[in-house]
Short mmCIF file of C-alpha atoms and ligand atoms in Angstrom, two decimals:
data_model
loop_
_atom_site.label_atom_id
_atom_site.label_comp_id
_atom_site.label_asym_id
_atom_site.label_seq_id
_atom_site.Cartn_x
_atom_site.Cartn_y
_atom_site.Cartn_z
CA MET A 24 0.14 -0.11 0.04
CA ALA A 25 2.41 2.73 1.23
CA GLY A 26 5.13 1.71 -0.99
CA GLU A 27 2.84 2.37 -4.08
CA TRP A 28 2.48 5.87 -2.90
CA HIS A 29 6.16 6.40 -2.93
CA VAL A 30 6.33 4.79 -6.54
CA ARG A 31 3.45 7.30 -7.65
CA LEU A 32 4.94 10.55 -5.74
CA VAL A 33 8.55 10.25 -6.72
CA PRO A 34 8.56 10.89 -10.22
CA GLN A 35 6.19 13.79 -9.58
CA LEU A 36 8.72 15.43 -7.38
CA PRO A 37 11.15 18.45 -9.01
CA ASN A 38 14.24 17.02 -6.94
CA ALA A 39 13.89 13.43 -7.21
CA GLU A 40 14.16 10.45 -9.77
CA LEU A 41 12.84 6.78 -9.49
CA ILE A 42 15.37 4.61 -10.20
CA ALA A 43 14.78 1.03 -9.02
CA LEU A 44 12.04 -0.80 -6.98
CA CYS A 45 12.71 -3.90 -4.37
CA ASP A 46 10.08 -6.29 -3.07
CA ILE A 47 10.42 -9.94 -2.13
CA VAL A 48 7.14 -10.17 -3.87
CA PRO A 49 8.63 -8.39 -7.42
CA ALA A 50 5.05 -8.78 -8.77
CA LYS A 51 3.94 -6.44 -6.19
CA ALA A 52 6.50 -3.91 -7.51
CA GLN A 53 5.45 -4.49 -10.85
CA ALA A 54 1.77 -3.74 -9.89
CA ALA A 55 3.00 -0.61 -8.42
CA LEU A 56 4.54 0.69 -11.67
CA ASP A 57 1.67 -0.60 -13.71
CA LYS A 58 -0.91 1.13 -11.71
CA ASN A 59 0.61 4.61 -12.07
CA LYS A 60 1.65 3.69 -15.73
CA LEU A 61 5.23 4.65 -14.97
CA PRO A 62 7.81 3.06 -17.35
CA ALA A 63 9.59 -0.10 -16.73
CA ILE A 64 12.78 0.22 -14.24
CA PRO A 65 14.88 -2.25 -12.71
CA ILE A 66 12.86 -4.59 -9.98
CA TYR A 67 14.96 -6.47 -7.56
CA SER A 68 13.83 -9.10 -4.90
CA ASP A 69 17.32 -8.78 -3.02
CA MET A 70 17.87 -5.30 -1.82
CA ALA A 71 21.70 -6.14 -1.43
CA GLU A 72 21.95 -6.50 -5.02
CA MET A 73 19.96 -3.44 -5.81
CA LEU A 74 22.20 -1.50 -3.98
CA LYS A 75 25.37 -3.06 -5.44
CA LYS A 76 24.01 -2.70 -8.89
CA GLU A 77 22.16 0.89 -8.99
CA GLN A 78 23.01 4.33 -8.50
CA ILE A 79 20.80 5.57 -5.65
CA ASP A 80 20.85 8.41 -3.20
CA VAL A 81 17.98 7.88 -1.08
CA VAL A 82 16.23 4.43 -0.22
CA HIS A 83 12.41 4.64 0.65
CA VAL A 84 11.46 2.05 3.03
CA ALA A 85 7.65 0.89 2.95
CA ILE A 86 7.86 -2.57 4.44
CA PRO A 87 6.33 -4.12 7.36
CA SER A 88 7.24 -1.87 10.52
CA GLY A 89 8.96 -4.43 12.47
CA ALA A 90 11.36 -5.34 9.47
CA HIS A 91 12.38 -1.54 9.05
CA MET A 92 15.49 -1.93 11.00
CA ASP A 93 17.73 -4.50 9.10
CA THR A 94 16.58 -3.08 5.65
CA ILE A 95 17.33 0.64 6.91
CA ILE A 96 20.87 -0.11 8.62
CA MET A 97 22.00 -2.33 5.38
CA ALA A 98 20.91 0.59 3.04
CA MET A 99 22.81 3.12 5.35
CA GLU A 100 25.82 0.97 5.52
CA ALA A 101 25.86 1.12 1.76
CA GLY A 102 26.04 4.78 2.28
CA LYS A 103 22.55 5.55 1.01
CA ASN A 104 20.16 8.38 3.07
CA VAL A 105 16.93 6.93 4.11
CA ILE A 106 13.27 7.62 4.05
CA SER A 107 11.03 5.55 6.22
CA GLU A 108 7.49 4.96 6.64
CA LYS A 109 6.00 5.48 10.02
CA PRO A 110 6.31 4.27 12.50
CA LEU A 111 10.65 4.41 11.95
CA GLU A 112 10.79 1.20 13.78
CA ILE A 113 8.78 -0.67 16.89
CA GLN A 114 11.71 -0.41 19.47
CA LEU A 115 13.46 2.40 20.87
CA ASP A 116 16.82 0.35 20.98
CA ARG A 117 16.29 -0.37 17.29
CA ILE A 118 15.38 3.11 16.46
CA ASP A 119 18.49 4.21 18.61
CA ARG A 120 20.93 1.95 16.70
CA MET A 121 19.09 3.29 13.33
CA VAL A 122 20.18 6.90 14.48
CA GLU A 123 23.65 5.90 15.53
CA THR A 124 24.09 4.10 12.28
CA ALA A 125 23.17 7.03 10.35
CA GLN A 126 25.96 9.37 12.26
CA ARG A 127 28.34 6.55 11.71
CA CYS A 128 27.82 6.32 8.24
CA GLY A 129 27.54 9.80 7.23
CA VAL A 130 24.08 9.61 5.80
CA LYS A 131 20.80 11.28 6.57
CA LEU A 132 17.61 9.44 7.96
CA ALA A 133 13.88 10.74 8.23
CA GLY A 134 10.67 9.15 9.02
CA ILE A 135 7.15 10.00 7.32
CA PHE A 136 4.54 11.87 9.20
CA GLN A 137 2.71 13.41 6.05
CA ASN A 138 0.10 15.04 8.53
CA ARG A 139 2.47 17.59 9.78
CA TRP A 140 2.01 19.23 6.28
CA ASN A 141 -2.15 19.27 6.74
CA PRO A 142 -2.45 22.96 6.74
CA ALA A 143 -4.97 22.79 9.71
CA ASN A 144 -2.57 20.87 11.83
CA ARG A 145 0.01 23.42 10.88
CA ALA A 146 -2.28 25.98 12.22
CA LEU A 147 -2.57 24.39 15.70
CA LYS A 148 1.32 24.08 15.70
CA GLN A 149 2.04 27.67 14.86
CA ALA A 150 -0.46 28.89 17.40
CA ALA A 151 1.65 26.81 19.88
CA ILE A 152 4.94 28.52 18.52
CA GLU A 153 3.46 31.93 18.84
CA GLY A 154 1.87 31.18 22.70
CA ARG A 155 -1.35 31.81 21.56
CA TYR A 156 -3.12 29.35 23.99
CA GLY A 157 -1.57 30.79 26.88
CA ARG A 158 -1.04 28.23 29.73
CA ILE A 159 -2.25 24.90 28.13
CA ALA A 160 -4.77 23.16 30.11
CA TRP A 161 -5.49 20.01 28.31
CA ALA A 162 -4.76 18.61 24.98
CA GLY A 163 -6.07 15.47 23.25
CA CYS A 164 -6.00 13.35 20.16
CA PHE A 165 -8.41 10.83 19.07
CA THR A 166 -8.18 8.42 16.42
CA PRO A 167 -11.67 6.79 15.87
CA TRP A 168 -11.16 4.40 13.06
CA TYR A 169 -12.34 1.42 11.75
CA ARG A 170 -10.75 -1.47 9.70
CA ALA A 171 -12.32 -4.54 8.72
CA ASP A 172 -10.94 -8.38 9.48
CA LYS A 173 -9.30 -8.48 5.77
CA TYR A 174 -7.23 -5.57 6.57
CA TYR A 175 -5.54 -7.67 9.28
CA GLU A 176 -5.55 -10.92 7.23
CA ASP A 177 -4.01 -9.13 4.09
CA GLY A 178 -0.59 -9.38 4.23
CA GLY A 179 -0.12 -11.71 7.09
CA TRP A 180 1.96 -9.19 9.16
CA ARG A 181 -0.49 -6.40 10.58
CA GLY A 182 -2.25 -7.07 13.99
CA THR A 183 1.24 -8.78 15.23
CA TRP A 184 3.62 -7.76 18.09
CA LYS A 185 6.71 -8.91 15.91
CA LEU A 186 6.10 -6.97 12.42
CA ASP A 187 3.27 -4.30 13.63
CA GLY A 188 4.87 -3.57 17.07
CA GLY A 189 1.16 -3.09 18.32
CA GLY A 190 -2.34 -2.33 16.91
CA ALA A 191 -4.44 0.56 16.34
CA ILE A 192 -1.84 2.92 18.58
CA MET A 193 1.28 1.77 16.95
CA ASN A 194 -0.18 1.35 13.44
CA GLN A 195 -2.55 4.03 13.08
CA SER A 196 -2.80 6.27 16.28
CA VAL A 197 1.16 7.07 15.65
CA HIS A 198 0.17 9.81 13.18
CA ALA A 199 -2.26 11.83 15.70
CA ILE A 200 0.43 11.17 18.73
CA ASP A 201 3.24 12.58 16.56
CA LEU A 202 0.96 15.71 15.97
CA LEU A 203 -0.08 16.07 19.75
CA GLN A 204 3.54 15.86 20.97
CA TRP A 205 4.98 18.01 18.15
CA ILE A 206 1.92 20.66 18.83
CA VAL A 207 2.19 20.68 22.82
CA GLY A 208 5.75 19.30 23.54
CA PRO A 209 7.12 16.19 25.24
CA VAL A 210 4.52 13.76 27.22
CA LYS A 211 5.95 13.08 30.85
CA GLN A 212 3.73 10.07 32.04
CA VAL A 213 1.08 7.85 30.65
CA SER A 214 -1.67 5.63 32.20
CA ALA A 215 -3.48 3.66 29.56
CA TYR A 216 -5.92 0.93 29.00
CA ALA A 217 -6.17 -1.31 25.99
CA SER A 218 -7.35 -4.53 24.63
CA SER A 219 -8.78 -6.11 21.07
CA ARG A 220 -12.65 -5.29 21.72
CA ILE A 221 -14.06 -6.63 18.30
CA HIS A 222 -10.96 -8.25 16.23
CA ALA A 223 -10.73 -11.67 17.24
CA LYS A 224 -7.82 -12.90 15.67
CA ILE A 225 -5.10 -10.16 16.33
CA GLU A 226 -2.69 -10.41 18.86
CA VAL A 227 -2.60 -6.66 19.56
CA GLU A 228 -5.11 -3.79 20.70
CA ASP A 229 -7.56 -2.61 18.55
CA THR A 230 -8.62 -0.13 21.37
CA LEU A 231 -6.71 2.07 23.54
CA SER A 232 -7.76 4.95 25.93
CA CYS A 233 -4.92 6.89 27.79
CA SER A 234 -4.73 9.71 30.17
CA LEU A 235 -1.62 11.50 30.44
CA GLN A 236 0.69 14.47 31.73
CA PHE A 237 2.85 16.62 29.44
CA GLU A 238 6.12 18.08 30.72
CA ASN A 239 4.87 21.31 30.60
CA GLY A 240 2.07 20.31 33.30
CA ALA A 241 -1.02 20.08 30.85
CA PHE A 242 -3.07 17.14 30.86
CA GLY A 243 -4.13 15.26 27.88
CA THR A 244 -5.93 12.19 26.57
CA ILE A 245 -5.07 9.74 23.77
CA MET A 246 -7.83 7.60 22.22
CA GLY A 247 -7.19 5.28 19.36
CA THR A 248 -9.30 2.50 17.60
CA THR A 249 -9.77 0.45 14.65
CA ALA A 250 -13.07 -0.84 16.03
CA MET A 251 -15.41 2.20 15.41
CA TYR A 252 -17.17 1.68 12.49
CA PRO A 253 -17.31 3.45 10.10
CA GLY A 254 -14.37 5.31 11.05
CA GLY A 255 -14.22 9.24 11.13
CA PRO A 256 -11.34 11.82 10.95
CA VAL A 257 -8.68 12.33 13.74
CA ARG A 258 -9.53 14.86 16.31
CA ILE A 259 -6.59 16.95 17.76
CA GLU A 260 -7.69 19.53 20.16
CA VAL A 261 -5.60 21.90 22.40
CA GLY A 262 -6.95 24.57 24.84
CA GLY A 263 -5.60 26.63 27.55
CA GLU A 264 -6.32 30.09 29.31
CA ASN A 265 -6.08 32.11 25.98
CA GLY A 266 -7.50 30.04 23.19
CA THR A 267 -8.75 26.78 22.02
CA ALA A 268 -7.97 25.13 18.79
CA CYS A 269 -9.59 21.76 17.09
CA THR A 270 -8.62 19.94 13.91
CA GLU A 271 -10.89 17.08 12.59
CA TRP A 272 -8.76 16.78 9.67
CA SER A 273 -9.89 20.25 8.64
CA LEU A 274 -9.86 23.17 11.12
CA LYS A 275 -13.04 23.13 13.35
CA THR A 276 -12.34 25.48 16.13
CA TRP A 277 -10.37 28.31 16.41
CA LYS A 278 -10.87 30.80 18.98
CA PHE A 279 -8.35 32.81 20.65
CA ARG A 280 -8.75 35.34 23.57
CA GLU A 281 -6.98 38.14 21.77
CA GLU A 282 -8.48 38.16 18.19
CA ARG A 283 -6.59 39.00 15.19
CA PRO A 284 -8.03 40.15 11.93
CA GLU A 285 -6.89 37.19 10.16
CA ASP A 286 -8.54 34.83 12.71
CA LYS A 287 -12.04 36.11 11.33
CA ASP A 288 -11.90 33.97 8.11
CA MET A 289 -9.09 31.47 9.21
CA ILE A 290 -11.56 28.10 9.06
CA GLU A 291 -12.63 29.32 5.53
CA ARG A 292 -9.18 29.91 4.41
CA ILE A 293 -7.40 26.95 5.62
CA ASN A 294 -10.27 24.40 4.80
CA GLY A 295 -10.76 25.95 1.27
CA LYS A 296 -7.53 23.84 0.57
CA GLN A 297 -8.56 20.62 2.03
CA GLY A 298 -9.98 18.29 -0.32
CA ALA A 299 -12.78 15.95 1.42
CA SER A 300 -11.56 12.98 2.86
CA THR A 301 -11.36 11.02 6.36
CA GLY A 302 -7.85 10.77 6.34
CA GLY A 303 -7.73 7.11 6.36
CA GLY A 304 -10.44 6.67 8.70
CA SER A 305 -12.73 4.43 7.40
CA SER A 306 -9.91 2.79 5.35
CA ALA A 307 -6.19 2.78 4.91
CA ALA A 308 -6.67 3.62 1.03
CA ASP A 309 -8.28 6.73 2.04
CA VAL A 310 -5.15 8.67 2.58
CA PRO A 311 -5.00 11.52 -0.14
CA ALA A 312 -1.38 11.57 -1.37
CA ASP A 313 -0.73 15.37 -1.29
CA PHE A 314 0.82 15.59 2.37
CA HIS A 315 3.31 12.72 1.56
CA ALA A 316 4.41 14.56 -1.41
CA LEU A 317 5.18 17.66 0.88
CA ASN A 318 6.73 15.61 3.39
CA ILE A 319 9.41 13.72 0.95
CA HIS A 320 9.83 17.17 -0.67
CA HIS A 321 10.90 18.57 2.64
CA ILE A 322 12.92 15.69 3.58
CA LEU A 323 14.89 16.03 0.26
CA SER A 324 14.96 19.74 0.40
CA SER A 325 16.63 19.65 3.59
CA TRP A 326 19.18 17.35 2.95
CA GLU A 327 20.19 19.24 -0.12
CA ALA A 328 20.61 22.44 2.02
CA GLY A 329 22.67 20.22 4.54
CA LYS A 330 20.03 20.33 7.12
CA GLU A 331 17.96 17.47 9.07
CA ALA A 332 14.53 17.14 8.22
CA ASP A 333 11.92 18.31 10.57
CA THR A 334 10.77 14.47 10.79
CA CYS A 335 14.42 13.25 11.31
CA GLY A 336 15.18 9.78 13.24
CA SER A 337 15.39 11.50 16.78
CA GLU A 338 11.84 13.24 16.15
CA ALA A 339 10.22 10.24 14.22
CA ARG A 340 11.41 8.44 17.74
CA LYS A 341 9.02 10.70 20.04
CA ALA A 342 5.71 9.30 19.15
CA VAL A 343 7.28 5.52 19.53
CA ALA A 344 8.47 6.29 22.97
CA ILE A 345 4.92 7.50 23.93
CA ILE A 346 3.22 4.28 22.48
CA LEU A 347 5.86 2.00 23.96
CA ALA A 348 5.03 3.94 27.41
CA MET A 349 1.28 3.53 26.91
CA TYR A 350 1.64 -0.22 26.12
CA GLU A 351 3.59 -0.81 29.23
CA SER A 352 1.07 0.53 31.42
CA ALA A 353 -1.69 -1.06 29.66
CA LYS A 354 0.00 -4.51 30.46
CA ASN A 355 -0.04 -3.38 34.24
CA ASN A 356 -3.43 -2.37 34.43
CA GLY A 357 -3.00 1.56 33.82
CA LYS A 358 -0.24 1.91 36.04
CA PRO A 359 1.34 5.33 35.59
CA VAL A 360 4.60 4.70 33.27
CA ALA A 361 7.26 7.31 32.43
CA VAL A 362 7.96 8.01 28.96
CA LYS A 363 11.47 7.35 28.01
CA GLN A 364 12.65 10.46 26.02
N1 NAD B 1 2.07 6.90 6.17
C1 NAD B 1 0.96 6.49 5.98
O1 NAD B 1 -0.14 6.97 6.08
C2 NAD B 1 1.22 5.03 5.96
C3 NAD B 1 -0.19 4.16 5.55
C4 NAD B 1 0.05 2.54 5.46
C5 NAD B 1 1.33 1.97 5.66
N2 NAD B 1 2.16 2.91 6.21
C6 NAD B 1 3.58 2.14 6.74
O2 NAD B 1 4.06 1.47 5.66
C7 NAD B 1 4.87 0.22 5.83
C8 NAD B 1 4.16 -0.83 4.78
O3 NAD B 1 2.80 -0.73 5.14
P1 NAD B 1 1.61 -1.54 4.09
O4 NAD B 1 0.31 -1.28 4.75
O5 NAD B 1 1.89 -0.35 2.84
O6 NAD B 1 2.19 -3.04 3.99
P2 NAD B 1 2.03 -3.79 2.77
O7 NAD B 1 1.73 -5.05 3.29
O8 NAD B 1 0.81 -3.47 1.98
O9 NAD B 1 3.18 -3.72 1.80
C9 NAD B 1 4.27 -4.31 2.26
C10 NAD B 1 5.30 -4.70 1.21
O10 NAD B 1 6.68 -4.98 1.65
C11 NAD B 1 7.14 -6.02 0.97
N3 NAD B 1 8.15 -6.67 1.71
C12 NAD B 1 7.89 -7.56 2.81
N4 NAD B 1 9.16 -7.46 3.61
C13 NAD B 1 10.16 -6.89 2.43
C14 NAD B 1 11.17 -6.80 2.61
N5 NAD B 1 12.31 -7.54 3.67
N6 NAD B 1 12.05 -6.51 1.75
C15 NAD B 1 11.43 -5.77 0.46
N7 NAD B 1 10.06 -5.89 0.60
C16 NAD B 1 9.36 -6.32 1.56
C17 NAD B 1 5.67 -7.04 0.77
O11 NAD B 1 6.10 -8.19 -0.28
C18 NAD B 1 4.80 -5.78 0.16
O12 NAD B 1 4.91 -5.59 -0.87
C19 NAD B 1 4.75 -0.08 7.39
O13 NAD B 1 5.42 0.67 8.04
C20 NAD B 1 3.22 0.84 7.70
O14 NAD B 1 3.11 1.45 8.93
C21 NAD B 1 2.24 4.30 6.33
#
């Protein structure tokens, strides 16, 4: 799924060219080219061979999450920069090894968190940078999604601890959790409950509910599920002494004590740019590609300018640290767990 988006988008970018594809099932790589009516390029089933034979600057990794590290380290040790799909990996020690390898090999590593390029979410972030909320009282993210059993059956790796690293939270809510910590700041401590409510065959949670405290003292909530038919948009809400703002894919609430002239039509201006979408709520296919393109373009442009991308390895680690703390808490019946920064 996600690999096909990269195959489609890379040729559309001004600063990139699609050179080769690799999939352990080469027919899937061919199908991605065919679907996008792209000309033939070399397809490999063995990445080591691809790295040896092709002139590549950047490897895009869109394989099962728990298999990211081996592939990413192999690419970096061959001198390639890497853009990885979310989550960067499913354990912090594995992410740390990847970040260390990038430094040792003198290459760059970045993750995809495309919803940071959604203008509605960027507005919430900008308000935080400008201190417009004042002292934040509470902030939360809700991912009320739905996935049918077939979604977990396809591919064989989804819904497993080993390769998905978790369920509704590690795979789906990771986007909203990244946005929450990006906008509000580091999470200090979490207390969570989780289980699979409707998907009988998966090992991992399809629903989690968490209460938390940020390092800045604000309280918060994280809810994520793939068990709420038919699935709706992610909600991000931040509020404090001087204002409240909220997105549900588009901008829903924008109210500040000190109103600026540009606040008046902010919702119309931001939402005018947005296409209709559940943003992945009802199906993994309903993820518009535009923000992916912006995220990839930003990463490549940052690297060209000799800078780290906003979604560099250490940044993409933050959401995973929060998620793993929530899993530990849920295993211990909601016991408060400190987030390992
Ligand atoms: N950013 C997003 O919104 C988004 C959406 C969906 C998936 N993803 C992420 O993308 C990654 C892939 O998820 P998906 O749903 O596209 O999976 P998928 O099962 O649809 O595709 C995975 C592909 O990887 C291939 N593969 C497996 N192991 C491989 C290996 N070692 N080397 C080469 N090819 C290999 C498989 O044959 C398959 O074609 C995951 O990390 C997932 O979290 C991100």
